[in-house]
Short mmCIF file of C-alpha atoms in Angstrom, two decimals:
data_model
loop_
_atom_site.label_atom_id
_atom_site.label_comp_id
_atom_site.label_asym_id
_atom_site.label_seq_id
_atom_site.Cartn_x
_atom_site.Cartn_y
_atom_site.Cartn_z
CA MET A 1 17.88 13.69 23.80
CA THR A 2 21.49 14.32 22.93
CA GLN A 3 21.98 12.36 19.75
CA SER A 4 21.98 15.38 17.44
CA GLU A 5 24.58 17.35 19.31
CA SER A 6 27.46 15.70 17.53
CA TYR A 7 26.18 16.99 14.18
CA GLY A 8 25.74 20.61 13.33
CA PRO A 9 22.96 21.71 11.03
CA LEU A 10 24.07 22.18 7.43
CA GLU A 11 23.78 24.97 4.91
CA ILE A 12 21.85 24.34 1.69
CA VAL A 13 22.92 26.13 -1.47
CA ILE A 14 20.43 26.00 -4.33
CA GLU A 15 22.46 26.87 -7.37
CA ASN A 16 20.84 27.72 -10.67
CA ILE A 17 18.26 24.92 -10.40
CA SER A 18 15.91 24.37 -13.32
CA HIS A 19 13.52 21.49 -13.80
CA CYS A 20 10.93 20.31 -16.24
CA TYR A 21 9.08 17.08 -16.97
CA GLY A 22 7.51 15.58 -20.07
CA GLU A 23 8.76 15.88 -23.61
CA GLY A 24 7.88 17.78 -26.76
CA GLU A 25 4.53 19.52 -26.57
CA ASN A 26 3.80 18.06 -23.14
CA ARG A 27 6.92 19.54 -21.67
CA VAL A 28 6.16 21.46 -18.49
CA GLU A 29 8.73 23.71 -16.94
CA THR A 30 8.37 23.62 -13.16
CA SER A 31 11.21 25.84 -12.07
CA ARG A 32 13.69 28.17 -13.69
CA ASN A 33 17.13 29.35 -12.54
CA ILE A 34 16.54 29.23 -8.83
CA ASN A 35 19.38 30.58 -6.73
CA VAL A 36 19.15 30.85 -2.97
CA THR A 37 21.23 29.91 0.07
CA LEU A 38 19.45 28.56 3.12
CA ASN A 39 21.52 29.13 6.22
CA ALA A 40 22.48 26.36 8.59
CA GLY A 41 20.06 26.04 11.49
CA GLU A 42 17.42 28.24 9.91
CA LEU A 43 13.85 27.38 9.15
CA ALA A 44 13.07 28.47 5.62
CA THR A 45 9.62 28.14 4.09
CA PHE A 46 8.89 27.85 0.41
CA LEU A 47 5.70 29.83 0.00
CA GLY A 48 3.80 30.06 -3.24
CA PRO A 49 0.56 29.25 -5.03
CA SER A 50 -0.53 25.61 -5.31
CA GLY A 51 1.19 23.76 -8.12
CA CYS A 52 3.94 26.33 -8.54
CA GLY A 53 6.70 23.76 -8.31
CA LYS A 54 7.85 24.30 -4.72
CA THR A 55 7.28 20.67 -3.79
CA THR A 56 9.28 19.61 -6.84
CA LEU A 57 12.12 21.82 -5.66
CA LEU A 58 11.92 20.24 -2.21
CA LYS A 59 12.13 16.77 -3.76
CA ILE A 60 15.15 17.88 -5.79
CA ILE A 61 16.80 18.90 -2.51
CA ALA A 62 15.77 15.53 -1.06
CA GLY A 63 17.53 13.85 -3.98
CA LEU A 64 14.34 12.12 -5.13
CA ILE A 65 14.09 14.05 -8.40
CA PRO A 66 17.16 14.89 -10.47
CA ALA A 67 17.48 18.57 -11.35
CA GLY A 68 17.30 19.49 -15.03
CA GLY A 69 20.09 21.97 -14.55
CA GLY A 70 22.14 23.44 -11.72
CA GLN A 71 23.09 21.75 -8.48
CA ILE A 72 22.28 21.48 -4.79
CA LEU A 73 25.17 21.87 -2.36
CA ILE A 74 24.72 20.58 1.16
CA GLY A 75 27.49 21.52 3.56
CA GLY A 76 29.53 22.39 0.48
CA GLN A 77 29.00 18.99 -1.19
CA SER A 78 27.00 18.56 -4.38
CA ILE A 79 24.27 15.94 -3.86
CA ALA A 80 23.65 12.99 -6.18
CA GLY A 81 20.63 11.42 -4.45
CA PRO A 82 19.02 10.92 -1.05
CA GLY A 83 21.34 10.78 1.95
CA PRO A 84 21.36 10.35 5.72
CA ASP A 85 21.91 14.10 6.14
CA ARG A 86 18.30 14.69 5.09
CA ALA A 87 14.88 13.34 6.11
CA LEU A 88 11.55 14.07 4.51
CA VAL A 89 8.15 14.57 6.15
CA PHE A 90 5.27 13.91 3.76
CA GLN A 91 2.00 15.72 3.23
CA ASN A 92 -0.03 12.51 3.40
CA PHE A 93 2.21 11.04 6.14
CA ALA A 94 3.45 8.02 4.11
CA LEU A 95 3.07 5.59 7.00
CA LEU A 96 3.13 1.82 6.58
CA PRO A 97 -0.47 0.79 7.35
CA TRP A 98 0.59 -2.72 8.38
CA ALA A 99 3.17 -1.57 10.92
CA ASN A 100 2.63 -0.12 14.39
CA VAL A 101 3.90 3.29 15.48
CA LEU A 102 7.21 2.00 16.84
CA THR A 103 8.02 0.07 13.65
CA ASN A 104 6.98 3.03 11.50
CA VAL A 105 9.17 5.44 13.41
CA ALA A 106 12.09 2.99 13.27
CA PHE A 107 11.57 2.29 9.54
CA GLY A 108 14.12 4.80 8.24
CA LEU A 109 16.74 3.27 10.51
CA GLU A 110 15.64 -0.23 9.52
CA LEU A 111 16.29 0.62 5.86
CA ARG A 112 19.74 1.81 6.83
CA GLY A 113 20.50 -1.51 8.50
CA VAL A 114 20.49 -0.29 12.11
CA PRO A 115 20.09 -3.32 14.46
CA LYS A 116 16.63 -3.80 15.94
CA GLU A 117 17.45 -2.96 19.55
CA GLU A 118 19.24 0.26 18.68
CA ARG A 119 16.62 1.46 16.22
CA HIS A 120 13.80 0.74 18.65
CA ARG A 121 15.62 2.71 21.32
CA LYS A 122 16.10 5.69 18.99
CA ALA A 123 12.51 5.37 17.78
CA SER A 124 11.24 5.44 21.39
CA GLU A 125 13.21 8.62 22.01
CA ALA A 126 11.72 10.23 18.91
CA ILE A 127 8.23 9.10 19.97
CA THR A 128 8.72 10.84 23.30
CA LEU A 129 9.94 13.92 21.48
CA VAL A 130 6.70 14.25 19.49
CA LYS A 131 4.59 13.38 22.56
CA LEU A 132 3.25 10.06 21.35
CA GLU A 133 4.30 7.95 24.36
CA GLY A 134 1.85 5.15 24.99
CA PHE A 135 0.93 4.82 21.32
CA GLU A 136 3.93 2.67 20.32
CA LYS A 137 1.75 -0.37 19.64
CA ALA A 138 -1.05 1.50 17.87
CA TYR A 139 -1.54 1.23 14.12
CA PRO A 140 -1.84 4.26 11.83
CA HIS A 141 -5.53 3.64 11.06
CA GLU A 142 -6.26 3.90 14.78
CA LEU A 143 -4.77 7.41 14.99
CA SER A 144 -6.09 10.83 14.00
CA GLY A 145 -4.49 12.71 11.11
CA GLY A 146 -2.58 14.94 13.49
CA MET A 147 -1.18 11.98 15.41
CA GLN A 148 -0.27 10.23 12.16
CA GLN A 149 1.80 13.23 11.17
CA ARG A 150 3.51 13.14 14.54
CA VAL A 151 4.54 9.61 13.63
CA GLY A 152 5.88 10.91 10.31
CA LEU A 153 7.78 13.63 12.13
CA ALA A 154 9.16 11.15 14.68
CA ARG A 155 10.35 8.91 11.84
CA ALA A 156 12.31 11.81 10.39
CA PHE A 157 13.76 12.77 13.79
CA ALA A 158 14.70 9.16 14.60
CA ALA A 159 16.93 9.11 11.53
CA ASN A 160 18.70 12.09 13.07
CA PRO A 161 19.25 14.18 9.95
CA GLN A 162 20.91 17.58 9.94
CA ILE A 163 18.28 18.77 7.51
CA LEU A 164 14.52 18.32 7.82
CA LEU A 165 12.51 18.64 4.61
CA MET A 166 8.79 19.10 5.19
CA ASP A 167 6.32 18.93 2.31
CA GLU A 168 3.13 20.72 3.39
CA PRO A 169 3.13 18.52 6.50
CA PHE A 170 0.10 20.11 8.12
CA ALA A 171 -2.01 20.50 4.98
CA SER A 172 -4.17 17.45 5.72
CA VAL A 173 -4.88 18.13 9.40
CA ASP A 174 -7.54 20.43 10.81
CA GLU A 175 -6.83 24.05 11.72
CA LEU A 176 -6.64 23.57 15.51
CA THR A 177 -4.35 20.57 15.27
CA ARG A 178 -2.23 22.48 12.81
CA ARG A 179 -1.71 25.35 15.26
CA THR A 180 -0.70 23.05 18.09
CA PHE A 181 1.57 21.24 15.69
CA GLN A 182 3.25 24.46 14.54
CA GLU A 183 3.92 25.46 18.13
CA ASP A 184 5.24 22.01 19.01
CA LEU A 185 7.50 22.00 15.98
CA GLU A 186 8.92 25.37 16.91
CA ARG A 187 9.64 24.24 20.47
CA LEU A 188 11.18 21.03 19.16
CA LEU A 189 13.53 22.88 16.82
CA LEU A 190 14.75 25.09 19.64
CA VAL A 191 16.09 21.93 21.29
CA GLU A 192 16.96 19.89 18.20
CA LYS A 193 18.86 22.30 16.01
CA LYS A 194 18.28 21.52 12.35
CA THR A 195 18.13 23.28 9.05
CA VAL A 196 14.49 23.04 7.99
CA VAL A 197 12.90 23.55 4.60
CA PHE A 198 9.16 23.80 4.93
CA VAL A 199 6.82 23.90 1.96
CA THR A 200 3.45 25.56 2.50
CA HIS A 201 0.86 27.69 0.81
CA SER A 202 -0.39 29.09 4.08
CA ILE A 203 0.84 32.63 4.71
CA ASP A 204 -0.02 32.37 8.39
CA GLU A 205 2.01 29.20 8.75
CA ALA A 206 4.96 30.68 6.87
CA VAL A 207 5.17 33.80 9.01
CA PHE A 208 4.71 31.93 12.24
CA LEU A 209 7.39 29.32 11.59
CA SER A 210 10.01 30.92 9.41
CA ASP A 211 13.31 32.60 9.88
CA ARG A 212 13.16 33.27 6.21
CA ILE A 213 10.42 33.03 3.61
CA VAL A 214 11.18 32.24 -0.01
CA VAL A 215 8.23 33.49 -2.03
CA PHE A 216 7.70 31.75 -5.36
CA SER A 217 5.88 32.88 -8.47
CA GLU A 218 3.42 30.69 -10.32
CA ARG A 219 4.83 27.93 -12.50
CA PRO A 220 7.54 27.87 -13.66
CA ALA A 221 8.68 28.71 -10.16
CA THR A 222 11.04 31.63 -9.86
CA ILE A 223 11.87 33.40 -6.63
CA ARG A 224 9.72 36.48 -6.31
CA ASP A 225 11.03 37.67 -2.98
CA LEU A 226 13.03 36.69 0.10
CA ILE A 227 11.65 37.87 3.40
CA ASP A 228 13.47 37.58 6.72
CA VAL A 229 11.29 37.16 9.78
CA ASN A 230 13.21 38.46 12.77
CA LEU A 231 10.61 37.86 15.44
CA PRO A 232 11.82 36.49 18.79
CA ARG A 233 11.31 32.81 19.55
CA PRO A 234 9.37 31.08 20.95
CA ARG A 235 6.46 32.71 19.15
CA PRO A 236 3.25 31.07 20.41
CA ALA A 237 1.43 34.33 21.14
CA LEU A 238 2.67 36.40 18.28
CA ARG A 239 -0.07 36.11 15.72
CA THR A 240 -1.41 39.55 16.62
CA ASP A 241 2.00 41.23 16.84
CA PRO A 242 2.26 44.33 14.53
CA GLU A 243 5.45 43.00 12.89
CA TYR A 244 3.73 39.69 12.24
CA LEU A 245 0.75 41.42 10.68
CA SER A 246 2.90 43.67 8.52
CA ILE A 247 4.82 40.70 7.09
CA SER A 248 1.54 38.89 6.51
CA THR A 249 0.14 41.87 4.66
CA ARG A 250 3.25 42.12 2.55
CA LEU A 251 2.96 38.43 1.61
CA TRP A 252 -0.74 38.79 0.80
CA ASN A 253 0.08 41.62 -1.57
CA LEU A 254 2.89 39.65 -3.17
CA LEU A 255 0.79 36.56 -3.74
CA MET A 256 -2.37 38.35 -4.79
CA VAL A 257 -0.71 40.10 -7.70
CA ARG A 258 -1.99 37.73 -10.32
CA GLU A 259 -4.70 35.67 -8.66
CA GLY A 260 -7.56 35.83 -6.23
CA PRO A 261 -7.25 35.47 -2.46
CA ALA A 262 -4.76 32.73 -1.70
CA ASP A 263 -6.65 31.43 1.32
CA GLU A 264 -9.12 29.59 -0.90
CA ASP A 265 -6.73 26.70 -1.24
CA GLN A 266 -5.29 26.74 2.23
CA ASN A 267 -7.05 23.56 3.11
CA ASN A 268 -6.19 21.62 0.00
CA MET B 1 -33.54 -1.49 13.60
CA LYS B 2 -30.25 0.00 12.52
CA THR B 3 -30.31 1.49 9.07
CA ARG B 4 -27.08 1.29 7.17
CA THR B 5 -26.11 4.44 5.38
CA THR B 6 -22.42 3.70 4.90
CA ASN B 7 -22.77 1.72 1.71
CA GLU B 8 -25.15 3.45 -0.66
CA ILE B 9 -24.48 1.06 -3.53
CA ARG B 10 -26.01 -1.96 -1.79
CA ILE B 11 -29.78 -2.02 -1.78
CA GLY B 12 -31.81 -3.29 1.16
CA GLU B 13 -31.00 -5.19 4.33
CA THR B 14 -29.46 -8.64 4.45
CA LEU B 15 -31.86 -11.56 4.28
CA GLN B 16 -34.14 -11.46 7.31
CA LEU B 17 -36.76 -13.69 8.86
CA GLY B 18 -39.01 -12.39 11.64
CA GLY B 19 -36.67 -9.45 12.28
CA ARG B 20 -33.56 -11.64 12.57
CA LYS B 21 -30.68 -12.06 10.21
CA VAL B 22 -30.76 -15.44 8.51
CA PRO B 23 -27.49 -17.31 9.13
CA GLU B 24 -25.67 -18.25 5.93
CA LEU B 25 -25.62 -21.88 6.98
CA LEU B 26 -29.42 -21.92 6.90
CA THR B 27 -29.40 -21.19 3.17
CA VAL B 28 -27.19 -24.24 2.67
CA ILE B 29 -29.54 -26.37 4.75
CA PHE B 30 -32.43 -25.03 2.69
CA GLY B 31 -30.70 -26.22 -0.49
CA ILE B 32 -30.02 -29.65 0.97
CA VAL B 33 -33.64 -30.07 2.10
CA LEU B 34 -34.86 -29.05 -1.34
CA TRP B 35 -32.45 -31.55 -2.90
CA GLU B 36 -33.73 -34.29 -0.54
CA ILE B 37 -37.36 -33.58 -1.44
CA ILE B 38 -36.75 -33.52 -5.20
CA GLY B 39 -34.62 -36.67 -4.87
CA ARG B 40 -37.38 -38.53 -3.02
CA LEU B 41 -39.92 -37.57 -5.66
CA ASP B 42 -37.93 -39.98 -7.80
CA ILE B 43 -38.17 -37.85 -10.94
CA THR B 44 -34.86 -39.03 -12.37
CA PHE B 45 -32.14 -41.41 -11.32
CA LEU B 46 -29.67 -38.60 -12.11
CA LEU B 47 -30.65 -36.88 -8.86
CA PRO B 48 -30.76 -39.27 -5.90
CA PRO B 49 -31.85 -37.83 -2.53
CA PHE B 50 -29.15 -36.12 -0.49
CA SER B 51 -29.37 -38.69 2.30
CA SER B 52 -28.30 -41.48 -0.05
CA ILE B 53 -25.35 -39.34 -1.16
CA ALA B 54 -24.33 -38.90 2.47
CA ALA B 55 -24.58 -42.68 2.92
CA ALA B 56 -22.51 -43.24 -0.23
CA TRP B 57 -19.94 -40.77 1.06
CA ALA B 58 -19.59 -42.64 4.35
CA GLU B 59 -19.15 -45.83 2.36
CA ILE B 60 -16.49 -44.32 0.09
CA VAL B 61 -14.50 -42.78 2.90
CA VAL B 62 -14.02 -46.09 4.71
CA GLY B 63 -13.39 -47.88 1.40
CA ASN B 64 -9.85 -48.57 0.19
CA ARG B 65 -9.81 -46.10 -2.70
CA PHE B 66 -10.58 -42.82 -1.00
CA VAL B 67 -7.53 -42.28 1.22
CA PRO B 68 -4.96 -43.09 -1.50
CA ALA B 69 -6.84 -40.80 -3.89
CA LEU B 70 -6.84 -38.04 -1.31
CA LEU B 71 -3.12 -38.41 -0.53
CA LEU B 72 -2.11 -38.55 -4.18
CA SER B 73 -4.26 -35.52 -4.99
CA ALA B 74 -2.88 -33.58 -2.05
CA GLN B 75 0.68 -34.34 -3.09
CA THR B 76 0.30 -33.28 -6.73
CA PHE B 77 -1.76 -30.29 -5.70
CA LEU B 78 0.89 -29.04 -3.29
CA ILE B 79 3.59 -29.28 -5.94
CA GLY B 80 1.57 -27.73 -8.78
CA GLU B 81 0.00 -25.00 -6.66
CA GLY B 82 3.31 -24.24 -4.94
CA LEU B 83 5.00 -23.76 -8.29
CA ALA B 84 2.10 -21.62 -9.56
CA ILE B 85 2.21 -19.37 -6.48
CA GLY B 86 6.00 -19.01 -6.56
CA ALA B 87 6.28 -18.32 -10.27
CA GLY B 88 3.06 -16.29 -10.33
CA LEU B 89 4.28 -13.98 -7.57
CA LEU B 90 7.66 -13.53 -9.23
CA LEU B 91 6.30 -12.71 -12.68
CA GLY B 92 3.45 -10.61 -11.27
CA VAL B 93 5.82 -8.51 -9.18
CA LEU B 94 8.23 -8.02 -12.08
CA MET B 95 5.37 -7.08 -14.43
CA GLY B 96 3.93 -4.67 -11.91
CA ARG B 97 7.24 -2.99 -11.21
CA TYR B 98 8.97 -2.93 -14.61
CA ARG B 99 7.16 -1.54 -17.62
CA ALA B 100 9.29 -3.48 -20.09
CA VAL B 101 8.45 -6.81 -18.45
CA GLU B 102 4.76 -5.96 -18.48
CA TYR B 103 4.99 -4.89 -22.10
CA PHE B 104 6.55 -8.20 -23.07
CA PHE B 105 4.27 -10.57 -21.13
CA ASP B 106 0.95 -8.74 -20.92
CA ILE B 107 -0.58 -10.06 -24.13
CA TRP B 108 0.53 -13.62 -23.35
CA ILE B 109 -0.92 -13.55 -19.88
CA ASN B 110 -4.21 -12.23 -21.20
CA LEU B 111 -4.21 -14.85 -23.91
CA PHE B 112 -3.79 -17.67 -21.42
CA MET B 113 -6.33 -16.15 -19.02
CA ALA B 114 -8.92 -16.51 -21.80
CA ALA B 115 -7.62 -19.79 -23.21
CA PRO B 116 -9.57 -23.02 -22.57
CA ILE B 117 -6.80 -24.69 -20.58
CA SER B 118 -8.75 -27.99 -20.42
CA ALA B 119 -8.31 -28.29 -24.17
CA LEU B 120 -4.56 -27.97 -23.76
CA VAL B 121 -4.25 -30.73 -21.18
CA PRO B 122 -4.21 -33.57 -23.77
CA ILE B 123 -1.34 -31.77 -25.53
CA ILE B 124 0.53 -31.55 -22.23
CA MET B 125 0.01 -35.26 -21.81
CA ALA B 126 1.61 -35.89 -25.16
CA VAL B 127 4.70 -34.09 -23.91
CA ALA B 128 4.80 -34.95 -20.21
CA GLY B 129 3.35 -38.44 -20.43
CA ILE B 130 0.60 -40.20 -18.52
CA GLY B 131 1.63 -39.39 -15.00
CA ASN B 132 1.75 -36.93 -12.18
CA ALA B 133 3.88 -34.48 -14.17
CA THR B 134 0.95 -33.80 -16.46
CA ILE B 135 -1.39 -33.20 -13.54
CA VAL B 136 1.12 -30.87 -11.91
CA ILE B 137 1.38 -28.87 -15.14
CA SER B 138 -2.39 -28.82 -15.43
CA ILE B 139 -2.75 -27.44 -11.89
CA PHE B 140 -0.06 -24.90 -12.65
CA LEU B 141 -1.68 -23.67 -15.86
CA PHE B 142 -5.13 -23.36 -14.28
CA SER B 143 -3.79 -21.39 -11.33
CA PHE B 144 -0.74 -19.44 -12.50
CA PHE B 145 -2.26 -16.70 -14.66
CA VAL B 146 -4.81 -15.37 -12.23
CA ILE B 147 -2.07 -15.09 -9.58
CA VAL B 148 0.12 -13.17 -12.04
CA VAL B 149 -2.68 -10.78 -12.97
CA ASP B 150 -3.75 -10.07 -9.39
CA THR B 151 -0.19 -9.68 -8.12
CA MET B 152 0.60 -7.29 -10.95
CA ALA B 153 -2.52 -5.24 -10.19
CA GLY B 154 -1.56 -5.11 -6.52
CA VAL B 155 2.00 -4.01 -7.21
CA LYS B 156 0.90 -1.36 -9.71
CA GLN B 157 -1.38 0.32 -7.21
CA VAL B 158 1.07 0.51 -4.33
CA ASN B 159 0.96 4.02 -2.91
CA GLN B 160 3.75 5.92 -4.69
CA THR B 161 4.40 8.05 -1.61
CA LEU B 162 5.47 4.93 0.29
CA ILE B 163 8.05 4.17 -2.40
CA GLU B 164 9.21 7.77 -2.30
CA MET B 165 9.46 7.53 1.48
CA GLY B 166 11.61 4.41 1.17
CA LYS B 167 13.85 6.07 -1.39
CA SER B 168 14.23 9.15 0.80
CA PHE B 169 15.79 6.83 3.39
CA SER B 170 18.13 5.50 0.70
CA ALA B 171 16.36 2.13 0.38
CA ASN B 172 17.74 -0.07 -2.40
CA GLU B 173 15.49 -1.82 -4.92
CA PHE B 174 15.49 -5.09 -2.97
CA GLN B 175 14.44 -3.31 0.23
CA LEU B 176 11.73 -1.41 -1.62
CA MET B 177 10.36 -4.68 -2.96
CA THR B 178 10.49 -6.76 0.22
CA LYS B 179 9.74 -4.13 2.84
CA ILE B 180 7.21 -1.99 0.98
CA VAL B 181 5.89 -3.23 -2.37
CA LEU B 182 5.18 -6.88 -1.53
CA ARG B 183 3.64 -5.97 1.78
CA ALA B 184 1.48 -3.19 0.35
CA ALA B 185 0.30 -5.43 -2.50
CA MET B 186 -0.64 -8.21 -0.05
CA PRO B 187 -4.44 -7.78 -0.32
CA GLU B 188 -4.42 -8.32 -4.09
CA ILE B 189 -1.75 -11.02 -3.90
CA LEU B 190 -3.85 -13.02 -1.43
CA THR B 191 -6.97 -12.56 -3.55
CA GLY B 192 -4.98 -13.93 -6.49
CA ILE B 193 -3.80 -16.90 -4.44
CA ARG B 194 -7.33 -17.58 -3.21
CA LEU B 195 -8.67 -17.64 -6.78
CA GLY B 196 -5.59 -19.57 -7.90
CA VAL B 197 -6.13 -22.29 -5.31
CA VAL B 198 -9.74 -22.84 -6.42
CA ARG B 199 -8.73 -22.91 -10.09
CA GLY B 200 -5.82 -25.21 -9.25
CA ILE B 201 -8.20 -27.79 -7.80
CA LYS B 202 -10.27 -27.63 -10.99
CA GLY B 203 -7.06 -28.11 -12.96
CA MET B 204 -6.18 -31.10 -10.83
CA ILE B 205 -9.54 -32.81 -11.40
CA VAL B 206 -9.40 -32.09 -15.15
CA GLY B 207 -5.88 -33.50 -15.28
CA GLN B 208 -6.79 -36.59 -13.31
CA MET B 209 -9.91 -37.24 -15.37
CA LEU B 210 -8.66 -36.50 -18.82
CA ILE B 211 -5.40 -38.32 -18.69
CA SER B 212 -3.96 -40.20 -15.88
CA LEU B 213 -7.08 -41.70 -14.41
CA VAL B 214 -5.81 -41.43 -10.87
CA GLY B 215 -6.97 -39.79 -7.64
CA PHE B 216 -10.36 -38.12 -7.41
CA GLY B 217 -10.51 -37.77 -11.19
CA TYR B 218 -10.31 -41.54 -11.50
CA LEU B 219 -13.10 -42.00 -8.96
CA ILE B 220 -15.26 -39.44 -10.74
CA THR B 221 -14.72 -41.13 -14.11
CA THR B 222 -15.36 -44.62 -12.70
CA TYR B 223 -18.58 -43.68 -10.88
CA SER B 224 -19.97 -41.62 -13.74
CA TYR B 225 -19.36 -44.36 -16.35
CA ALA B 226 -21.04 -46.83 -14.01
CA PHE B 227 -23.90 -44.37 -13.31
CA CYS B 228 -23.28 -44.62 -9.56
CA MET B 229 -24.86 -41.21 -9.11
CA ALA B 230 -24.80 -41.09 -5.31
CA LYS B 231 -21.10 -41.92 -5.18
CA LEU B 232 -20.33 -39.51 -8.01
CA TYR B 233 -22.04 -36.65 -6.17
CA ALA B 234 -20.31 -37.67 -2.97
CA ILE B 235 -16.90 -37.29 -4.62
CA ILE B 236 -17.82 -34.03 -6.36
CA LEU B 237 -19.09 -32.62 -3.07
CA THR B 238 -15.90 -33.75 -1.32
CA VAL B 239 -13.78 -31.91 -3.85
CA LEU B 240 -16.04 -28.87 -3.54
CA VAL B 241 -15.79 -28.80 0.23
CA LEU B 242 -12.00 -29.24 0.13
CA SER B 243 -11.75 -26.40 -2.37
CA MET B 244 -13.88 -24.11 -0.24
CA LEU B 245 -11.91 -25.03 2.88
CA LEU B 246 -8.62 -24.15 1.19
CA SER B 247 -9.90 -20.86 -0.17
CA GLY B 248 -11.40 -20.11 3.25
CA LEU B 249 -7.99 -20.73 4.78
CA VAL B 250 -6.39 -18.19 2.45
CA GLY B 251 -9.26 -15.83 3.23
CA LEU B 252 -8.48 -16.22 6.93
CA LEU B 253 -4.84 -15.38 6.24
CA GLU B 254 -6.04 -12.36 4.26
CA ARG B 255 -8.00 -11.05 7.21
CA ARG B 256 -5.05 -11.61 9.54
CA LEU B 257 -2.54 -9.83 7.32
CA VAL B 258 -4.75 -7.08 5.91
CA PHE B 259 -6.31 -5.64 9.01
CA TRP B 260 -6.02 -1.97 8.22
CA GLY B 261 -9.23 -1.84 6.21
CA ARG B 262 -7.99 -1.08 2.77
CA LYS B 263 -10.76 -1.60 0.26
#
């Protein structure tokens, strides 16, 4: 697959972002003055307690939710909405139940007016990439949760974005599938260079996948810490590495400051 | 025997006889046999035996009134029901998608859902005259509102994540509607159309009877005034069967299009 080589991954600058919803007494502040730069080609995770506003921030980057204040710069340009430079992977997959795998994967391209033959070709490539060959004609309800998310991932890859935004993508699949998925994603990103923003509340997942972890406080989200993970890639066997464990411990301590063990809601 | 544990709300097995499931058709045959017996007891001339109704039906079908009545009814029904489906889908989708449109029309739709439309038909006649136009309007009014309500319900419960997904790929409003919303609301839309078709046939008969005295409505009126009970039942049963066939057809379409088991 060579289609992404003509594009380089892009840098994301989150500049002074604030957001709230509701009005008057019902007003809820979800994030406050968030400033961070995510480097081009890096995988950054947003880690924080459930409901802290990290998904909202991801959707602001996606251009789906307007920021209350501040701006998002992608490759130096301020964004005004969704764009072909970004693709989103959803927690509950967001697949069209009436369409087969091939049509689902090609759907992003279909919306952008790519002719059928071309989008089916690109979709087939993406399907191969996520190891779903042979399932092109299957429908989502015939697939397991893990396979459904592979379809969601393939749909994002088929659109060939420079930035991949992933909203707790493995939260609704079982632990074993999740591990395989994490390893596959890592391998995939070594080939397909992209800037990735990955929302999770799993410490294990964050340490395993990230180049950099952005740790959020409870709502309203503020950045509590930035942690660089400089472990060599690929990392399939690293989950017992001392460095890995020390970062994990540090994150546990950070997140346990105000609440009980964070692993209670890892499977939410 | 297999015990069903999947649906805890339903109590008991389906109707069984000697360990076998009773086919639905058998219950119909049971009703017909009962009808035949009561009819032959000659309790009242209002209920002739089923066999004489079948004979009357055969007589009517080869007679010179049935085919023109059928063709005329089919023609007006197609126009009235077509308009009701088209307009019903449009308004239902707009109401489901735009709060302001729902706010404006909601009370009116509910009003007309509850209104005795039959009582309005004579008023329509005063405006549209004694002719097919009145029957078309009658079909429309009987059918339109339920299609609007069901379509709106379907559109309102479209999975928001799918819309978000579409937007994330820069879909415009038209694409969101045609490629996601309409398709995702299809189960409810088809239910609305199925109910609308059945109501539309009622509207057609009411229109034909009350005003124009044409088609099946004319036959029903003629036979009932003349107390030709067998022929009257034959026509009523014909209309019933046609109505069930049409709704069955939509049901078939429903099963073809909505195969992913959304409940």
